[in-house]
Amino acid sequence: VTSVDRLESSFVCRFGCPLRYVVSGSGRPLVLINAYGVSDDFWTPLADELARSFTVITWNIRGLDDAFDGREMRVADHVDDLVEILDRCGFERADVVGWCSGAKIAIAAASLHPEYVRAQTLLCPNVMPLGDGFETCVTPLQRNLLTVAKLVARRPELAPSIVDSIRDLEAIRGTDGAELEVASPQVKALIMQPFVSSAGVRRYAAMLLDYYQYDVRPMMAALSVPTLVVAARQDRIVDPRIAIEAARRIRDARLAVMDESDHHCPLTDTARIASAIRAFHCQLPERAIVGAIE
Amino acid sequence: VRGAHMNDDVTKVLRELVISRAAFPGQLQLTDDTDLLGEGVLDSIGMLSLVDDIETHLDCAIPAQDLNATTFRSVRSLVAAVVKHAGVRSAP
């Protein structure tokens, strides 16, 4: 239930598949970039909160639905989607917020299209690989998910059994899905999209493998947009040390460590995250450049 | 006797693999009959990642029809599946 008016639109663009986005609120444009495989509904509370200060744009990360069978959406394709939406909306520039795997899309957008990105916030960013010394930052869920993605790529015939086994497990445990031990029932309902069909499992696996191969280290080192990085101390999906390291590698980045927050903080700790985003993005000048932040 | 030795070796490897895939390995007290799913030792993704481990470390491709909760119920049931499909390899 929301009191914020939303305008949902879609248009057909590259790949011949619809690109669906939602605009709400008023003010400077702020794009929320979702993680792979997570329902758009994940953003609703945060989007509503931020719509008081910004024109908030969310979009459906493409690549998992049936229209993409046989075609792969890579990180760079999601960046192109972001640009398409901004052009469609008539926004010359926007602030962006990338959560989890959405963080690489944000970084790539700021790097490949700096003219479109005024400033960015990276929430619990999953920016692996980070190179030697960060092997211990891979959480059990990340390690297992990547293993399964490689398994599906090698043995795609297993995909239907993967869907069935997750359903079996739900029956046994009364729970569901990939993040069993680290997500609340409220969150679990929003992260199961890739696991409801065997085709979805195959496409999700391909997207994950591309994601983990996409190396943003050179981009982070050269970024010139003001950046806030948020690390959630209770994050058991993406190790918070990754966020701290990302902040270290991005010039003049600000780091906020949320001691009580977990990985799903945009949903589970909405007020605090909205406050951090608002405080950072609202104090920047219209044409912000790195080094100009007080 | 050879069969018994094989089971012991497979059991040892599987126990190590399960611990390596557990969501919370430090809290784990694992026996051959621990209910891996019911007691939350493995989540579904952890369970499925074991398929890859078994293929890599035990040279055994668990077929799609055996990817189910019965197979992954315990270390003992996993051993039975590996012994049943020993030497089966996935298509390259």
XYZ file of C-alpha atoms in Angstrom:
386
model
C 0.000 0.000 0.000
C 1.442 3.329 -0.960
C 0.425 6.955 -1.029
C 2.924 7.792 -3.764
C 1.655 8.123 -7.312
C 3.561 5.966 -9.758
C 3.655 6.122 -13.508
C 4.519 2.778 -15.034
C 5.650 2.750 -18.651
C 7.355 0.408 -21.053
C 8.787 0.535 -24.526
C 10.362 -1.977 -26.840
C 14.040 -1.444 -27.538
C 17.152 -3.508 -28.146
C 16.606 -7.271 -28.303
C 13.020 -6.519 -29.295
C 11.873 -7.004 -25.704
C 9.949 -4.569 -23.502
C 11.837 -2.413 -21.071
C 9.538 -1.564 -18.178
C 10.168 1.281 -15.770
C 8.370 3.198 -13.053
C 8.636 6.908 -12.236
C 7.431 8.482 -8.995
C 7.900 11.666 -7.013
C 9.425 14.944 -8.101
C 12.780 16.639 -7.957
C 16.202 15.720 -9.260
C 16.145 12.326 -11.058
C 17.414 9.380 -9.004
C 17.600 5.895 -10.534
C 17.467 2.813 -8.309
C 19.308 -0.128 -9.880
C 18.152 -3.495 -8.662
C 20.113 -6.713 -8.158
C 19.725 -9.533 -10.636
C 16.712 -11.721 -10.106
C 14.995 -9.558 -7.491
C 11.414 -8.405 -7.884
C 10.805 -4.709 -8.567
C 8.627 -4.715 -5.466
C 11.812 -4.837 -3.423
C 12.280 -1.132 -4.089
C 8.765 0.037 -3.235
C 9.351 1.215 0.367
C 12.633 2.971 -0.442
C 11.289 4.469 -3.677
C 8.281 5.830 -1.796
C 10.511 7.337 0.857
C 12.884 8.919 -1.649
C 10.065 10.178 -3.876
C 9.583 12.984 -1.350
C 12.896 14.459 -2.476
C 13.595 13.028 -5.926
C 12.008 11.896 -9.140
C 12.640 8.206 -8.544
C 13.049 5.831 -11.462
C 13.142 2.066 -11.065
C 13.260 -0.456 -13.843
C 12.867 -4.125 -14.377
C 16.309 -5.655 -14.915
C 15.790 -7.534 -18.145
C 17.092 -10.912 -19.161
C 15.214 -13.432 -17.053
C 11.870 -13.577 -18.805
C 11.035 -15.936 -21.632
C 11.511 -13.292 -24.311
C 15.236 -13.603 -23.684
C 15.536 -17.311 -24.250
C 18.732 -17.888 -26.163
C 19.894 -14.293 -25.679
C 22.077 -13.076 -22.873
C 21.865 -9.737 -21.118
C 25.301 -8.695 -19.939
C 26.305 -5.924 -17.536
C 26.937 -3.540 -20.441
C 23.438 -4.248 -21.786
C 21.891 -3.169 -18.483
C 23.927 0.035 -18.674
C 22.453 0.625 -22.128
C 18.984 0.041 -20.674
C 19.642 2.718 -18.065
C 20.675 5.190 -20.746
C 17.635 4.299 -22.872
C 15.324 5.032 -19.946
C 16.966 8.363 -19.139
C 16.701 9.381 -22.789
C 13.102 8.247 -22.898
C 12.289 10.287 -19.792
C 14.159 13.301 -21.097
C 16.681 13.397 -18.234
C 20.087 14.590 -19.307
C 21.679 13.422 -16.065
C 20.645 11.463 -13.030
C 21.900 10.295 -9.692
C 22.028 6.520 -9.393
C 21.803 4.045 -6.548
C 23.036 0.513 -7.220
C 22.330 -2.246 -4.755
C 24.193 -5.588 -4.677
C 24.723 -6.627 -8.301
C 23.145 -3.346 -9.355
C 26.332 -1.689 -8.099
C 28.391 -2.899 -11.046
C 25.783 -1.486 -13.414
C 26.054 1.850 -11.595
C 29.842 1.852 -11.741
C 29.865 0.856 -15.404
C 27.297 3.547 -16.223
C 29.359 6.207 -14.431
C 32.462 4.997 -16.223
C 31.091 4.449 -19.740
C 28.587 7.331 -19.707
C 29.836 9.884 -17.166
C 27.750 12.554 -18.867
C 24.619 10.759 -17.644
C 25.641 10.148 -14.024
C 25.904 13.081 -11.629
C 26.591 11.053 -8.477
C 26.126 7.523 -7.213
C 25.480 5.508 -4.095
C 26.591 1.886 -3.946
C 24.600 -0.145 -1.412
C 26.180 -3.423 -0.259
C 28.027 -3.515 -3.579
C 29.015 -6.861 -4.989
C 32.055 -5.784 -6.979
C 34.016 -9.006 -6.928
C 36.553 -9.849 -8.253
C 38.849 -7.648 -6.207
C 42.024 -9.676 -6.663
C 44.464 -11.341 -4.285
C 43.704 -11.100 -0.609
C 39.949 -10.981 -1.009
C 39.264 -14.698 -1.421
C 38.009 -14.882 2.154
C 35.375 -12.252 1.373
C 33.390 -14.714 -0.708
C 30.411 -15.736 1.422
C 29.045 -19.310 1.448
C 25.996 -18.194 -0.509
C 28.076 -16.486 -3.207
C 30.389 -19.467 -3.514
C 27.527 -21.930 -3.724
C 25.513 -19.816 -6.148
C 28.451 -19.438 -8.490
C 29.142 -23.157 -8.353
C 25.539 -23.898 -9.262
C 25.662 -21.340 -12.095
C 28.705 -23.092 -13.546
C 27.022 -26.450 -13.083
C 23.932 -25.263 -14.966
C 26.098 -23.842 -17.745
C 27.838 -27.206 -18.070
C 24.767 -29.385 -17.540
C 21.681 -27.371 -18.559
C 19.577 -30.529 -18.378
C 19.731 -30.179 -14.572
C 17.728 -26.946 -14.568
C 14.281 -28.589 -14.182
C 15.575 -30.657 -11.265
C 16.929 -27.535 -9.628
C 13.476 -25.953 -9.780
C 11.948 -29.132 -8.356
C 14.519 -29.490 -5.596
C 13.963 -25.959 -4.384
C 10.243 -26.681 -4.315
C 10.947 -29.929 -2.398
C 12.984 -28.069 0.118
C 10.218 -25.575 0.604
C 7.919 -28.451 1.484
C 10.392 -29.956 3.925
C 11.393 -26.828 5.721
C 8.469 -24.532 5.192
C 10.926 -22.084 3.727
C 12.140 -21.406 0.274
C 14.945 -20.520 -1.973
C 18.518 -19.567 -2.232
C 18.991 -17.320 0.744
C 17.301 -19.527 3.269
C 19.354 -18.699 6.277
C 19.987 -15.072 5.576
C 16.674 -13.591 4.491
C 13.359 -12.953 6.183
C 10.150 -14.442 4.727
C 9.276 -10.952 3.496
C 12.489 -10.816 1.489
C 12.425 -14.422 0.308
C 9.194 -13.815 -1.528
C 10.962 -11.175 -3.622
C 14.107 -13.077 -4.558
C 12.684 -16.270 -6.009
C 11.988 -15.046 -9.523
C 14.899 -16.905 -11.169
C 13.994 -20.243 -9.595
C 10.414 -20.754 -10.726
C 11.197 -22.128 -14.179
C 14.011 -24.146 -15.667
C 14.498 -21.567 -18.424
C 14.757 -18.880 -15.757
C 17.411 -20.889 -13.918
C 19.455 -21.217 -17.115
C 19.221 -17.515 -17.923
C 20.004 -16.495 -14.337
C 23.063 -18.756 -14.331
C 24.338 -17.170 -17.547
C 23.783 -13.667 -16.174
C 25.604 -14.497 -12.931
C 28.599 -15.945 -14.732
C 28.870 -12.831 -16.872
C 28.473 -10.654 -13.779
C 31.297 -12.287 -11.846
C 33.593 -12.063 -14.880
C 32.883 -8.379 -15.379
C 35.827 -6.654 -13.753
C 35.128 -3.114 -12.534
C 38.478 -2.591 -10.805
C 39.859 -0.355 -13.579
C 36.578 1.561 -13.657
C 36.584 2.136 -9.903
C 40.147 3.421 -10.057
C 39.222 5.983 -12.708
C 35.768 7.101 -11.576
C 35.168 10.824 -11.420
C 31.626 10.997 -10.055
C 30.951 11.655 -6.369
C 30.307 8.334 -4.689
C 28.832 7.165 -1.425
C 29.422 3.527 -0.479
C 27.215 1.906 2.138
C 28.430 -1.210 3.940
C 26.002 -3.222 6.064
C 27.801 -4.790 8.986
C 25.247 -7.645 9.287
C 25.427 -8.540 5.593
C 25.919 -12.305 5.181
C 25.385 -12.339 1.427
C 27.977 -9.786 0.298
C 30.790 -9.393 2.807
C 30.853 -5.761 4.048
C 34.622 -5.725 3.614
C 33.948 -5.604 -0.139
C 32.074 -2.329 0.240
C 34.819 -0.904 2.421
C 37.409 -1.863 -0.181
C 35.303 -0.390 -2.986
C 35.187 2.906 -1.098
C 38.958 2.805 -0.737
C 39.444 2.274 -4.466
C 37.097 5.023 -5.657
C 38.639 8.445 -5.471
C 37.184 10.609 -2.693
C 34.373 8.140 -2.058
C 32.502 8.489 1.186
C 31.891 5.392 3.247
C 28.945 4.806 5.574
C 29.010 1.653 7.685
C 25.596 0.661 9.025
C 26.197 -1.467 12.111
C 22.671 -2.840 12.414
C 21.811 -3.243 8.728
C 21.862 -6.424 6.672
C 22.127 -7.109 2.967
C 18.500 -6.311 2.286
C 18.694 -2.944 4.030
C 16.837 -1.024 1.287
C 13.825 -3.057 2.374
C 14.608 -3.919 5.994
C 16.173 -0.628 7.082
C 14.474 1.742 4.678
C 14.432 4.923 6.753
C 18.126 4.799 7.577
C 19.144 4.046 3.978
C 16.872 6.765 2.598
C 18.338 9.216 5.067
C 21.910 8.378 4.014
C 21.063 8.687 0.317
C 19.217 11.947 0.821
C 21.996 13.447 2.951
C 24.626 12.619 0.352
C 22.836 13.418 -2.888
C 20.999 16.525 -1.739
C 24.120 18.326 -0.560
C 25.927 17.981 -3.892
C 26.002 20.954 -6.250
C 24.142 20.667 -9.533
C 27.319 19.916 -11.494
C 29.144 17.856 -8.944
C 32.705 16.784 -9.526
C 34.988 14.721 -7.362
C 36.995 16.862 -5.012
C 34.233 19.419 -4.658
C 32.478 17.623 -1.792
C 32.870 19.288 1.547
C 35.859 -55.715 1.730
C 36.796 -53.428 -1.159
C 33.234 -52.128 -1.194
C 33.411 -51.269 2.489
C 36.673 -49.405 1.981
C 35.169 -47.530 -0.931
C 32.192 -46.508 1.188
C 34.508 -45.281 3.942
C 36.522 -43.211 1.511
C 33.429 -41.749 -0.135
C 31.916 -40.988 3.266
C 35.036 -39.151 4.365
C 35.102 -37.029 1.208
C 31.395 -36.304 1.354
C 31.552 -35.207 4.981
C 34.279 -32.730 4.081
C 32.305 -31.478 1.093
C 29.124 -31.004 3.121
C 31.023 -29.027 5.763
C 32.585 -26.866 3.060
C 29.151 -26.045 1.644
C 27.346 -25.525 4.930
C 25.809 -22.136 5.568
C 27.324 -22.071 9.062
C 30.176 -24.613 9.126
C 31.513 -23.476 12.490
C 28.293 -24.484 14.255
C 28.056 -27.882 12.596
C 28.018 -31.236 14.417
C 27.754 -33.627 11.529
C 27.032 -37.347 11.661
C 26.303 -39.653 8.738
C 22.603 -39.422 9.560
C 22.285 -35.723 10.267
C 19.260 -34.417 8.381
C 21.091 -32.002 6.089
C 17.983 -30.254 4.880
C 15.671 -30.493 7.869
C 18.339 -29.273 10.285
C 19.391 -26.435 8.018
C 22.914 -27.682 7.350
C 22.484 -26.987 3.647
C 20.198 -24.622 1.853
C 19.000 -25.565 -1.605
C 21.851 -23.794 -3.374
C 24.388 -25.397 -1.051
C 22.798 -28.759 -1.740
C 22.971 -28.251 -5.490
C 26.549 -27.061 -5.376
C 27.417 -30.450 -3.894
C 26.506 -31.967 -7.253
C 29.411 -30.133 -8.801
C 31.719 -31.110 -5.925
C 30.779 -34.772 -6.259
C 31.476 -34.669 -9.967
C 34.849 -33.016 -9.395
C 36.081 -34.957 -6.382
C 34.414 -38.345 -6.798
C 34.160 -38.616 -10.581
C 30.439 -39.223 -10.376
C 27.736 -37.289 -12.221
C 24.513 -37.442 -10.224
C 21.777 -37.742 -12.885
C 18.958 -35.228 -13.048
C 16.355 -37.704 -11.802
C 18.293 -38.185 -8.557
C 18.562 -34.496 -7.793
C 16.013 -34.541 -5.018
C 15.600 -34.243 -1.301
C 15.860 -38.011 -0.800
C 19.368 -38.106 -2.261
C 20.538 -35.121 -0.269
C 18.867 -36.041 2.998
C 22.079 -37.124 4.754
C 25.704 -38.045 4.214
C 24.577 -41.697 4.208
C 22.059 -41.163 1.409
C 24.649 -39.206 -0.558
C 27.102 -42.066 -0.207
C 24.471 -44.445 -1.552
C 23.884 -42.215 -4.578
C 27.592 -41.888 -5.302
C 28.135 -45.627 -5.036
C 25.122 -46.222 -7.299
C 26.379 -43.858 -9.981
C 30.127 -44.323 -9.535
C 31.967 -43.793 -12.798
C 29.030 -42.040 -14.458
C 30.239 -38.896 -16.169
C 28.332 -35.957 -17.538
C 28.500 -35.210 -21.228
C 31.515 -33.001 -22.049
